[in-house]
Coordinates of C-alpha atoms in Angstrom, one line a residue:
M1 CA 72.7 86.4 136.2
N2 CA 71.0 84.2 138.8
E3 CA 68.1 81.8 138.3
M4 CA 64.4 83.0 138.3
V5 CA 62.8 82.5 141.7
K6 CA 59.3 81.6 140.4
R7 CA 57.3 81.5 137.2
G8 CA 55.3 84.6 136.4
D9 CA 57.3 86.8 138.8
I10 CA 60.7 87.4 137.2
C11 CA 63.2 88.4 139.8
F12 CA 66.9 88.6 139.4
D13 CA 69.0 88.9 142.5
E14 CA 71.6 91.2 140.8
E15 CA 69.0 93.6 139.5
F16 CA 68.9 95.5 142.7
S17 CA 72.6 95.5 143.2
K18 CA 73.1 97.0 139.7
E19 CA 70.6 99.8 140.6
E20 CA 72.5 100.4 143.8
M21 CA 75.8 100.5 141.8
V22 CA 74.3 103.1 139.4
Q23 CA 73.1 105.3 142.3
Q24 CA 76.4 105.0 144.1
S25 CA 78.3 105.9 141.0
L26 CA 76.1 109.0 140.5
M27 CA 76.7 110.0 144.1
E28 CA 80.5 109.6 143.6
T29 CA 80.3 111.7 140.5
D30 CA 78.5 114.5 142.3
T31 CA 81.0 114.3 145.2
S32 CA 84.0 114.4 142.9
S33 CA 82.7 117.4 141.0
S34 CA 82.4 119.4 144.2
G35 CA 85.4 118.2 146.0
G36 CA 87.9 117.5 143.2
S37 CA 87.9 114.7 140.7
S38 CA 90.6 112.3 139.7
E39 CA 89.3 112.4 136.1
T40 CA 88.8 115.5 134.0
G41 CA 86.6 115.2 131.0
D42 CA 87.5 112.2 129.0
E43 CA 90.9 111.6 130.7
N44 CA 91.9 108.8 133.0
V45 CA 94.3 110.9 135.0
G46 CA 95.3 108.1 137.4
R47 CA 96.5 105.9 134.6
G48 CA 97.3 108.4 131.9
N49 CA 96.2 108.9 128.3
W50 CA 97.9 109.7 125.0
V51 CA 98.6 113.4 124.9
G52 CA 98.4 114.2 121.1
R53 CA 95.6 113.2 118.7
L54 CA 98.1 111.2 116.6
D55 CA 100.0 109.5 119.4
F56 CA 97.9 106.3 119.3
L57 CA 97.7 106.0 115.6
L58 CA 101.4 106.5 115.1
S59 CA 102.2 104.1 117.9
C60 CA 100.1 101.4 116.3
I61 CA 101.6 102.0 112.9
G62 CA 105.1 101.8 114.3
Y63 CA 104.2 98.7 116.3
A64 CA 102.6 96.9 113.4
V65 CA 105.1 97.9 110.8
G66 CA 108.1 95.8 111.9
L67 CA 111.2 94.3 110.5
G68 CA 109.2 91.5 108.8
N69 CA 107.6 94.1 106.5
I70 CA 111.0 95.0 105.2
W71 CA 113.0 91.7 105.2
R72 CA 110.3 89.0 105.1
F73 CA 107.4 90.2 102.9
P74 CA 109.3 91.2 99.8
Y75 CA 111.0 87.7 99.6
L76 CA 107.8 85.9 100.3
C77 CA 105.9 87.9 97.7
Y78 CA 108.5 87.1 95.0
Q79 CA 108.7 83.5 96.0
S80 CA 104.9 83.0 96.1
G81 CA 103.8 84.4 92.8
G82 CA 104.8 88.0 92.7
G83 CA 101.8 90.3 92.3
A84 CA 99.4 87.3 92.4
F85 CA 100.4 86.8 96.0
L86 CA 98.7 90.0 96.9
I87 CA 95.3 88.4 96.3
P88 CA 95.4 85.9 99.2
Y89 CA 97.3 88.4 101.2
V90 CA 94.5 91.0 101.0
I91 CA 91.8 88.3 101.5
F92 CA 93.3 87.2 104.8
L93 CA 93.8 90.8 105.8
V94 CA 90.1 91.3 105.5
L95 CA 89.1 88.0 107.0
C96 CA 91.5 87.8 109.9
G97 CA 93.8 90.8 110.3
M98 CA 91.4 93.6 110.4
P99 CA 88.7 91.9 112.5
L100 CA 91.3 90.9 115.2
F101 CA 92.9 94.3 115.1
F102 CA 89.4 95.9 115.6
L103 CA 88.6 93.4 118.4
E104 CA 91.7 94.0 120.4
I105 CA 91.8 97.8 120.3
S106 CA 88.0 98.0 121.1
Y107 CA 88.0 96.1 124.3
G108 CA 91.4 97.5 125.4
Q109 CA 90.0 101.1 124.9
F110 CA 86.7 100.2 126.6
A111 CA 88.2 99.0 129.8
S112 CA 91.4 101.1 129.8
L113 CA 93.3 98.0 131.1
S114 CA 96.3 96.1 129.8
P115 CA 96.2 92.4 128.7
I116 CA 96.1 90.7 132.2
S117 CA 93.6 93.0 134.1
V118 CA 91.3 93.4 131.0
W119 CA 90.2 89.8 131.6
K120 CA 87.8 91.0 134.2
M121 CA 85.4 90.4 131.3
S122 CA 85.8 86.7 131.8
P123 CA 88.2 85.8 134.8
L124 CA 88.3 82.1 133.9
F125 CA 90.5 83.0 130.9
K126 CA 92.8 85.4 132.6
G127 CA 95.7 83.1 131.6
V128 CA 95.4 84.4 128.0
G129 CA 96.6 87.8 129.2
Y130 CA 99.6 86.2 131.0
G131 CA 100.4 84.3 127.9
M132 CA 100.5 87.5 125.8
V133 CA 102.8 89.1 128.3
I134 CA 105.1 86.1 128.4
I135 CA 105.4 86.0 124.6
S136 CA 106.1 89.8 124.5
G137 CA 108.8 89.3 127.2
I138 CA 110.6 86.6 125.3
V139 CA 110.4 88.4 122.0
C140 CA 111.7 91.6 123.6
V141 CA 114.9 89.8 124.6
Y142 CA 115.9 88.8 121.1
Y143 CA 114.3 91.7 119.2
N144 CA 116.7 94.0 121.0
I145 CA 119.5 91.8 119.7
I146 CA 118.5 92.7 116.2
I147 CA 118.6 96.4 117.3
T148 CA 122.0 95.6 118.7
W149 CA 123.3 94.3 115.4
T150 CA 121.8 97.4 113.7
I151 CA 123.7 99.8 116.0
Y152 CA 126.9 97.8 115.3
F153 CA 126.4 98.1 111.6
L154 CA 125.5 101.8 111.9
Y155 CA 128.7 102.4 113.8
H156 CA 130.8 100.7 111.0
S157 CA 128.9 102.6 108.3
L158 CA 130.4 105.9 109.6
R159 CA 133.6 105.6 107.5
A160 CA 134.7 106.4 104.0
V161 CA 135.1 102.8 103.0
L162 CA 132.5 100.3 104.2
P163 CA 134.3 97.4 105.9
W164 CA 132.2 94.7 104.2
S165 CA 133.2 96.1 100.7
T166 CA 136.7 94.6 100.6
C167 CA 138.5 91.4 101.4
N168 CA 141.6 93.0 103.0
N169 CA 140.4 93.0 106.6
A170 CA 141.6 91.0 109.5
W171 CA 138.5 88.8 109.6
N172 CA 138.7 87.9 105.9
T173 CA 139.9 84.5 104.7
E174 CA 141.4 83.2 101.5
N175 CA 137.8 82.2 100.5
C176 CA 136.6 85.9 100.4
Y177 CA 135.6 87.5 97.2
V178 CA 133.7 90.7 96.1
R179 CA 130.8 89.8 93.8
G180 CA 131.3 91.2 90.3
E181 CA 135.1 91.2 90.6
S182 CA 137.6 88.5 89.8
V183 CA 137.6 85.9 92.6
W184 CA 141.3 85.4 92.1
T185 CA 142.3 89.0 92.5
N186 CA 140.5 90.3 95.5
S187 CA 141.0 87.8 98.3
T188 CA 143.5 88.3 101.1
V189 CA 144.7 85.4 103.1
N190 CA 144.2 85.8 106.9
T191 CA 144.4 82.2 108.1
T192 CA 145.9 83.0 111.4
M193 CA 143.0 84.9 112.9
G194 CA 141.1 81.8 114.0
Y195 CA 137.8 83.0 112.7
N196 CA 135.1 80.4 111.8
T197 CA 134.5 80.3 108.0
T198 CA 131.4 78.1 107.8
G199 CA 128.9 79.3 105.2
V200 CA 125.7 79.0 107.2
N201 CA 123.3 81.9 106.8
M202 CA 120.3 82.7 109.0
T203 CA 117.3 83.8 106.9
G204 CA 114.1 82.9 108.7
L205 CA 114.3 85.1 111.8
L206 CA 110.9 86.5 112.7
L207 CA 107.7 86.1 110.8
P208 CA 108.0 83.1 111.1
S209 CA 111.3 81.3 111.2
G210 CA 110.0 77.9 112.1
I211 CA 107.8 77.8 109.1
A212 CA 109.9 79.1 106.3
N213 CA 113.6 78.2 106.8
G214 CA 114.8 79.8 103.6
T215 CA 118.4 79.8 102.7
S216 CA 120.5 82.5 101.1
N217 CA 121.2 81.9 97.4
G218 CA 124.4 83.4 96.1
T219 CA 126.2 84.2 99.3
S220 CA 128.4 81.2 98.6
D221 CA 127.6 80.7 95.0
L222 CA 131.2 79.7 93.9
A223 CA 132.5 76.5 95.4
G224 CA 134.2 77.3 98.7
R225 CA 133.9 81.1 98.1
I226 CA 132.2 83.5 100.5
T227 CA 131.3 87.1 99.8
A228 CA 133.0 89.9 101.7
S229 CA 129.6 91.0 103.2
E230 CA 128.9 87.5 104.5
E231 CA 132.4 87.2 106.0
F232 CA 131.9 90.5 107.8
W233 CA 128.6 89.2 109.2
Q234 CA 129.9 85.7 110.1
N235 CA 133.5 86.4 111.1
E236 CA 133.4 89.9 112.5
V237 CA 129.9 90.7 113.8
L238 CA 128.9 87.2 115.1
Q239 CA 132.3 85.5 115.2
I240 CA 130.1 82.4 115.1
T241 CA 131.1 79.1 116.6
E242 CA 130.4 75.6 115.3
G243 CA 127.2 75.1 117.2
I244 CA 125.2 75.7 120.4
E245 CA 127.4 73.3 122.3
D246 CA 130.1 75.9 122.1
L247 CA 128.8 79.4 123.0
G248 CA 132.3 80.8 123.1
T249 CA 132.9 84.1 124.8
I250 CA 131.0 87.4 125.1
R251 CA 131.3 89.7 122.1
W252 CA 132.1 92.8 124.1
E253 CA 131.3 95.2 121.3
L254 CA 127.9 93.7 120.9
L255 CA 127.4 93.8 124.6
I256 CA 128.0 97.6 124.6
C257 CA 125.6 98.0 121.7
L258 CA 123.0 95.9 123.6
A259 CA 123.4 98.2 126.7
I260 CA 122.9 101.2 124.5
A261 CA 119.8 99.7 123.0
W262 CA 118.3 99.1 126.4
I263 CA 119.2 102.6 127.6
V264 CA 117.4 104.1 124.6
I265 CA 114.3 101.9 125.4
F266 CA 114.4 103.0 129.0
L267 CA 114.7 106.7 128.2
C268 CA 111.8 106.5 125.7
L269 CA 109.5 104.6 128.0
C270 CA 110.4 105.7 131.5
K271 CA 107.4 108.0 131.7
G272 CA 105.1 105.7 129.8
V273 CA 102.9 107.0 127.0
K274 CA 103.8 110.6 128.0
S275 CA 107.3 110.1 126.7
S276 CA 106.8 107.3 124.0
G277 CA 103.9 109.2 122.5
R278 CA 106.3 112.0 121.6
V279 CA 109.1 109.7 120.4
V280 CA 106.9 107.9 117.9
Y281 CA 106.4 111.1 115.9
V282 CA 110.0 110.6 114.8
T283 CA 110.4 106.8 114.9
A284 CA 107.1 106.0 113.1
T285 CA 107.6 108.6 110.4
F286 CA 111.3 108.5 109.8
P287 CA 111.3 105.0 108.2
Y288 CA 108.8 106.3 105.5
L289 CA 111.1 109.2 104.8
V290 CA 114.1 106.9 104.4
L291 CA 112.1 104.4 102.3
T292 CA 111.0 107.2 100.0
I293 CA 114.6 108.5 99.6
L294 CA 115.9 104.9 98.9
F295 CA 113.0 104.3 96.5
I296 CA 113.7 107.5 94.5
R297 CA 117.4 106.6 94.4
G298 CA 116.7 103.0 93.6
V299 CA 114.3 103.4 90.7
T300 CA 116.8 105.8 89.0
L301 CA 119.5 103.1 89.0
P302 CA 120.2 100.9 85.9
G303 CA 118.6 97.5 86.3
A304 CA 116.0 98.7 88.9
G305 CA 113.1 98.0 86.5
A306 CA 114.2 94.4 86.1
G307 CA 114.4 94.0 89.8
I308 CA 110.9 95.4 90.4
Y309 CA 109.5 93.3 87.5
F310 CA 111.1 90.2 89.1
Y311 CA 109.4 91.2 92.4
L312 CA 105.9 91.8 91.1
V313 CA 105.4 89.8 87.9
P314 CA 102.3 87.7 88.5
E315 CA 102.6 83.9 88.5
W316 CA 98.9 83.0 88.6
E317 CA 99.5 79.2 88.6
K318 CA 101.0 79.5 92.1
L319 CA 97.6 80.5 93.5
L320 CA 96.6 76.9 93.0
T321 CA 99.1 75.7 95.7
F322 CA 98.1 75.4 99.3
K323 CA 101.4 76.7 100.6
V324 CA 101.0 80.1 99.0
W325 CA 97.6 80.6 100.8
G326 CA 99.1 79.3 104.0
D327 CA 102.1 81.7 103.8
A328 CA 99.8 84.6 103.1
A329 CA 97.6 83.8 106.1
V330 CA 100.7 83.4 108.4
Q331 CA 102.3 86.6 107.2
I332 CA 99.1 88.6 107.9
F333 CA 98.7 87.0 111.3
Y334 CA 102.2 88.0 112.4
S335 CA 102.5 91.3 110.7
V336 CA 99.4 93.1 112.1
G337 CA 100.4 92.3 115.7
M338 CA 97.5 90.4 117.1
A339 CA 97.6 88.4 120.4
W340 CA 101.0 90.0 121.5
G341 CA 99.2 92.3 123.9
G342 CA 100.6 95.4 122.4
L343 CA 97.4 96.5 120.7
I344 CA 95.4 96.1 123.8
T345 CA 98.0 98.0 125.9
M346 CA 98.2 101.0 123.5
A347 CA 94.4 101.2 123.1
S348 CA 94.0 101.2 126.8
F349 CA 95.6 104.7 126.9
N350 CA 93.1 106.1 124.5
K351 CA 90.4 108.4 125.6
F352 CA 87.1 106.6 125.9
N353 CA 85.4 108.2 122.9
N354 CA 88.3 107.8 120.5
N355 CA 87.1 106.5 117.1
C356 CA 88.8 103.0 117.4
Y357 CA 86.7 101.8 114.4
R358 CA 88.4 104.3 112.1
D359 CA 91.9 103.4 113.5
A360 CA 91.2 99.7 113.0
M361 CA 90.6 100.4 109.3
I362 CA 93.6 102.7 108.8
V363 CA 96.5 100.8 110.5
P364 CA 96.2 97.4 108.8
L365 CA 95.9 99.0 105.4
I366 CA 99.0 101.2 106.1
N367 CA 100.8 98.1 107.3
C368 CA 99.9 96.2 104.1
G369 CA 100.9 99.1 101.9
T370 CA 104.2 99.5 103.7
S371 CA 105.1 95.8 103.0
V372 CA 104.5 96.3 99.3
F373 CA 106.4 99.6 99.2
A374 CA 109.4 98.1 101.1
G375 CA 109.6 95.4 98.4
L376 CA 109.9 98.0 95.7
V377 CA 112.7 99.6 97.6
I378 CA 114.6 96.4 98.2
F379 CA 114.2 94.9 94.7
S380 CA 115.1 98.1 92.9
V381 CA 118.5 98.1 94.6
L382 CA 118.9 94.3 94.2
G383 CA 118.1 94.7 90.5
F384 CA 120.8 97.3 90.2
M385 CA 123.2 95.0 92.0
S386 CA 122.4 92.2 89.6
H387 CA 122.9 94.6 86.6
E388 CA 126.3 95.7 88.0
T389 CA 127.7 92.3 88.8
G390 CA 126.1 90.2 86.0
I391 CA 124.7 87.8 88.7
D392 CA 121.1 86.6 88.3
I393 CA 118.9 88.3 90.8
K394 CA 117.7 84.9 91.9
N395 CA 121.2 84.3 93.3
V396 CA 121.2 87.5 95.5
V397 CA 117.7 87.7 96.8
T398 CA 117.1 86.4 100.3
Q399 CA 115.1 87.2 103.5
G400 CA 115.6 87.9 107.2
P401 CA 119.0 88.9 108.5
G402 CA 120.4 87.5 105.3
L403 CA 118.8 90.4 103.5
A404 CA 119.3 93.1 106.2
F405 CA 122.8 92.3 107.2
V406 CA 124.3 90.6 104.1
A407 CA 122.5 91.1 100.8
Y408 CA 121.4 94.7 101.0
P409 CA 124.6 96.0 102.6
E410 CA 126.5 94.3 99.8
A411 CA 124.2 96.0 97.2
V412 CA 124.7 99.4 98.9
V413 CA 128.4 99.1 98.3
K414 CA 127.8 99.4 94.6
L415 CA 126.1 102.8 95.0
P416 CA 128.0 106.1 94.8
I417 CA 128.5 107.6 98.3
S418 CA 127.8 104.2 99.7
P419 CA 128.3 105.1 103.4
L420 CA 125.4 107.6 103.2
W421 CA 123.0 105.0 102.0
A422 CA 124.2 102.5 104.5
V423 CA 123.7 105.0 107.4
L424 CA 120.2 105.8 106.1
F425 CA 119.3 102.1 105.8
F426 CA 120.5 101.1 109.3
L427 CA 118.9 104.2 110.8
M428 CA 115.6 103.1 109.3
L429 CA 116.0 99.6 110.7
F430 CA 116.8 101.1 114.1
A431 CA 113.6 103.2 114.1
V432 CA 111.5 100.3 112.9
G433 CA 112.9 98.0 115.6
L434 CA 112.4 100.6 118.3
D435 CA 108.7 101.2 117.5
T436 CA 107.9 97.5 117.7
Q437 CA 110.0 97.1 120.9
F438 CA 108.1 100.0 122.5
G439 CA 104.8 98.2 122.1
M440 CA 106.0 94.9 123.4
F441 CA 107.9 96.3 126.4
E442 CA 105.1 98.7 127.4
T443 CA 102.8 95.6 127.3
M444 CA 104.9 94.0 130.1
T445 CA 105.3 97.0 132.3
S446 CA 101.7 98.2 132.0
A447 CA 100.3 94.7 132.6
F448 CA 102.0 94.3 136.0
I449 CA 101.3 97.9 137.0
D450 CA 97.6 97.4 136.3
E451 CA 97.6 94.1 138.1
F452 CA 99.4 95.4 141.2
P453 CA 98.7 99.1 141.2
H454 CA 99.2 99.6 145.0
L455 CA 102.7 98.2 144.8
L456 CA 103.9 99.6 141.4
K457 CA 101.8 102.5 140.4
N458 CA 104.0 105.1 142.0
R459 CA 107.3 103.3 141.1
K460 CA 106.8 103.1 137.3
V461 CA 110.2 104.6 136.5
L462 CA 112.0 102.3 138.9
F463 CA 110.0 99.3 137.7
T464 CA 110.8 100.1 134.0
A465 CA 114.5 100.3 134.8
F466 CA 114.3 97.0 136.7
F467 CA 112.6 95.3 133.7
C468 CA 115.1 96.8 131.3
F469 CA 118.0 95.4 133.4
I470 CA 116.4 91.9 133.6
E471 CA 115.9 91.8 129.8
F472 CA 119.4 93.0 129.3
L473 CA 120.8 90.2 131.4
L474 CA 118.6 87.6 129.5
G475 CA 120.0 88.9 126.3
I476 CA 123.7 88.4 127.2
P477 CA 123.7 84.7 125.9
C478 CA 122.6 86.0 122.5
V479 CA 125.7 88.3 122.2
M480 CA 128.1 85.5 122.8
Q481 CA 129.9 84.0 119.8
G482 CA 127.4 81.2 119.7
G483 CA 124.5 83.5 120.6
I484 CA 122.9 83.3 117.2
Y485 CA 122.0 79.6 117.9
V486 CA 120.3 80.6 121.1
L487 CA 118.4 83.4 119.4
Q488 CA 117.3 81.1 116.6
I489 CA 115.7 78.7 119.1
M490 CA 113.8 81.5 120.8
D491 CA 112.5 82.8 117.5
W492 CA 111.7 79.4 116.1
Y493 CA 109.5 78.1 118.9
C494 CA 108.3 80.9 121.2
A495 CA 105.5 82.4 119.0
T496 CA 105.1 79.9 116.1
F497 CA 102.0 78.1 117.3
S498 CA 101.1 79.5 120.8
L499 CA 100.3 83.0 119.5
M500 CA 97.5 81.6 117.3
L501 CA 96.0 79.5 120.1
L502 CA 95.9 82.6 122.3
S503 CA 94.3 84.6 119.6
L504 CA 91.7 81.9 118.9
T505 CA 90.8 81.7 122.6
E506 CA 90.5 85.5 122.8
C507 CA 88.2 85.6 119.8
V508 CA 86.0 82.7 120.9
V509 CA 85.6 84.1 124.5
I510 CA 84.5 87.6 123.3
A511 CA 82.3 86.4 120.5
W512 CA 80.5 83.5 122.2
I513 CA 80.8 84.0 126.0
Y514 CA 80.9 87.7 126.5
G515 CA 78.7 88.0 123.4
T516 CA 78.9 90.0 120.2
D517 CA 75.6 91.8 120.9
R518 CA 77.0 93.1 124.2
F519 CA 80.3 93.9 122.7
Y520 CA 78.6 95.9 120.0
K521 CA 76.8 97.9 122.7
D522 CA 80.2 98.6 124.4
I523 CA 81.5 99.9 121.1
E524 CA 78.4 102.0 120.5
L525 CA 79.0 103.5 124.0
M526 CA 82.5 104.6 122.9
I527 CA 82.0 105.8 119.3
G528 CA 78.3 106.6 119.2
F529 CA 77.2 103.9 116.7
Q530 CA 77.3 100.2 116.1
P531 CA 79.5 98.8 113.3
C532 CA 77.9 96.8 110.5
L533 CA 77.0 93.1 110.8
W534 CA 80.1 92.0 109.0
W535 CA 82.3 92.2 112.1
K536 CA 79.9 90.0 114.1
I537 CA 80.0 87.4 111.4
C538 CA 83.8 87.5 111.3
W539 CA 84.3 87.3 115.1
K540 CA 81.8 84.4 115.5
Y541 CA 82.6 82.3 112.5
I542 CA 85.0 83.5 109.8
T543 CA 88.0 84.7 111.9
P544 CA 88.1 81.7 114.3
V545 CA 88.0 79.3 111.4
T546 CA 90.8 81.3 109.7
I547 CA 92.9 81.2 112.8
A548 CA 92.4 77.5 113.1
F549 CA 93.5 77.1 109.4
V550 CA 96.7 79.2 110.1
W551 CA 97.5 77.2 113.2
L552 CA 97.1 73.8 111.4
F553 CA 99.2 75.1 108.5
S554 CA 101.9 76.3 110.9
V555 CA 102.0 73.0 112.8
T556 CA 102.2 70.9 109.7
Q557 CA 105.0 73.0 108.3
L558 CA 106.9 73.1 111.6
S559 CA 110.2 71.2 111.6
P560 CA 113.0 70.8 114.2
V561 CA 115.0 74.0 114.6
T562 CA 118.0 74.4 112.3
Y563 CA 120.4 77.2 111.4
G564 CA 121.5 76.9 107.9
K565 CA 122.9 73.4 107.6
Y566 CA 123.5 73.1 111.4
E567 CA 121.1 70.7 113.1
Y568 CA 120.4 71.2 116.8
P569 CA 120.9 68.5 119.5
D570 CA 117.8 67.0 121.0
G571 CA 118.3 68.8 124.3
A572 CA 118.1 72.2 122.5
I573 CA 115.0 71.2 120.7
V574 CA 113.3 70.2 124.0
I575 CA 114.2 73.6 125.4
G576 CA 112.7 75.2 122.3
W577 CA 109.4 73.3 122.8
M578 CA 109.3 74.4 126.5
L579 CA 109.7 78.0 125.4
G580 CA 106.8 77.5 123.0
L581 CA 104.5 76.0 125.7
V582 CA 105.4 78.3 128.5
S583 CA 103.0 81.0 127.2
L584 CA 100.2 78.5 127.0
M585 CA 100.6 77.1 130.5
P586 CA 99.0 80.1 132.3
I587 CA 95.6 79.4 130.6
P588 CA 94.9 76.1 132.5
I589 CA 96.9 77.2 135.6
C590 CA 95.0 80.4 136.0
A591 CA 91.7 78.7 135.3
I592 CA 92.3 76.0 137.9
L593 CA 93.4 78.5 140.5
A594 CA 90.3 80.7 139.9
I595 CA 88.0 77.7 140.2
L596 CA 89.6 76.6 143.5
R597 CA 89.3 80.1 145.0
E598 CA 85.7 80.5 144.1
K599 CA 82.8 79.3 146.3
G600 CA 79.9 77.1 145.4
S601 CA 79.4 74.0 143.3
F602 CA 81.6 73.3 140.3
Y603 CA 78.9 74.5 137.9
E604 CA 78.3 77.7 139.9
R605 CA 82.0 78.5 140.0
I606 CA 82.3 78.0 136.3
K607 CA 79.2 80.0 135.6
K608 CA 80.4 82.9 137.7
L609 CA 84.0 82.9 136.3
V610 CA 83.0 83.0 132.7
H611 CA 81.0 86.2 133.3
H612 CA 82.5 89.6 134.0
T613 CA 83.3 90.9 137.4
D614 CA 81.3 93.7 139.1
D615 CA 84.1 96.2 138.5
W616 CA 84.3 95.5 134.8
G617 CA 83.6 98.5 132.6
P618 CA 84.9 101.9 131.7
A619 CA 87.5 103.4 134.0
V620 CA 86.4 107.1 133.8
E621 CA 83.4 107.6 136.2
K622 CA 81.0 109.4 133.9
H623 CA 81.4 106.7 131.2
R624 CA 81.0 104.0 133.9
V625 CA 77.7 105.5 135.0
R626 CA 76.4 105.4 131.4
Y627 CA 77.6 101.8 131.1
L628 CA 75.8 100.7 134.2
Q629 CA 72.7 102.5 133.2
S630 CA 72.8 100.7 129.8
L631 CA 73.1 97.4 131.7
Q632 CA 70.1 98.3 133.8
N633 CA 68.0 99.2 130.8
S634 CA 68.9 96.0 129.1
Q635 CA 67.9 94.1 132.2
E636 CA 64.6 95.9 132.4
S637 CA 63.9 95.1 128.8
L638 CA 64.7 91.4 129.3
D639 CA 62.4 91.3 132.4
S640 CA 59.6 92.8 130.4
V641 CA 60.0 90.3 127.6
M642 CA 60.1 87.4 130.0
C643 CA 57.0 88.7 131.8
H644 CA 55.1 88.8 128.6
L645 CA 56.2 85.3 127.7
Y646 CA 54.8 84.0 130.9

């Protein structure tokens, strides 16, 4: 908005241009209705919309409910006071998780643009969008490695005797033992195979590894002895080397599984939301079916009650410790999926009048409930394992890949028809991983297609294939024998602190620069009413303070990357910090470039760049006309007030 020309005669230069824009939009609407329109009804035909009514909701649930809900939350809940941990967890869900979720899907749906182009609302901060895309791109690389391991385990589950259930395999050493059996009667000496027998165990992968580097208790609980399941993981799946200095050779079986994983991603996303919107009806619901089956089976096992009690028994005194509250805040921040760009991208394919307010209430609550439910499933089976082997459950519970690929597979061995339960468990992990991968990968492709539509819009399938191939190549170092060390660096640094700074910037810009009053009017234009005052208070005050708290807690808890007892060399740590900072660099770079390209004095350039561009607003023409008319009405009301004042 330009300055007033003179006192008593309020005149804004852009008032007349806005009136002209409204008239021009109305003329274009009339022309399109008579000569063929690119939009029909509420649909953005040029860009595409979700086809079914549940496509968006299921996609968000699948995206938010990730591997961390299954292998991170249960351990964290047990470690942080059991049922008492749910109190800070729910508090931070209300103060931070739900407000940010509502914020992102609202402005993504309003503009129908992905994370980069959506910053037409405030071009000075366009680098935030690039940062989101970079984080999603890095995480896509190693997230598909987890899917790769899952496919490998799934393949090995399709046999009568699970390979991690015995010590008479080629990869086993004289240190191998099966928990619950005599350690002197079940080991088989295979010292000529050349496998590494170190007892390191990765447990902090994802959500968030750099903060909580837990170690697995019980996988090497007898001096020098290693369980059969861990030897399968270390010596057969990873064939792990001594450190990142020795990456070894490519694990060709894992490379094939990685290729399969990327082919599946491509086939599901090659047609964008038209194809992925159908796939999520299976991938988002199947994990709940499997969790329910595993829960019913688990609670009927002897010892299950003790396991669930161990998981949920409240330890109220732990609520007095700062770390428990910090862990709850961090878990909420990562699990709901804010600042990755995925929520903005998925919401951008909504029809303009979709009730995003309702969706913002449903998805975080389902995500929270899934975490608790998954813990019941995990601990019921671990309680049974403890009952069968006589080992204290404290010595078998773990988190991360230590839970998914060592502890739980070991527990499954004790079940009747164990291959069936192993297949179901790894199919569930596969589906959960795919859903999250869909959101992150679509974030990358849609971001560049929206930013360069003339170049890429008609080449979406080819561009998707190209991106899949690039990500496949970037993942090859992670399927080498020392690849787990590379993956740990990426996970440890890439999203530990940068994600929170992106989210904080996003929240402050929309609440204080774009303005909550205006944002409320945008929401009203979509859903027909303005939300209650609570969300304004959160976006302007409570949520930014909470994000700052989470960031400070994360930074104070961050230590140099390790993998079990292995300490990384300084060069690897430097590379890790570079990975962490690369997603933040676009913020100052894009701001400086935008300022240099703009005309006028420095103050005039900044003033123009913090405000939205002329083409900001709804994508569908009829909604854009309503939006411009609302702006004009607001301008006239402001003019009237100013005239009365003077």
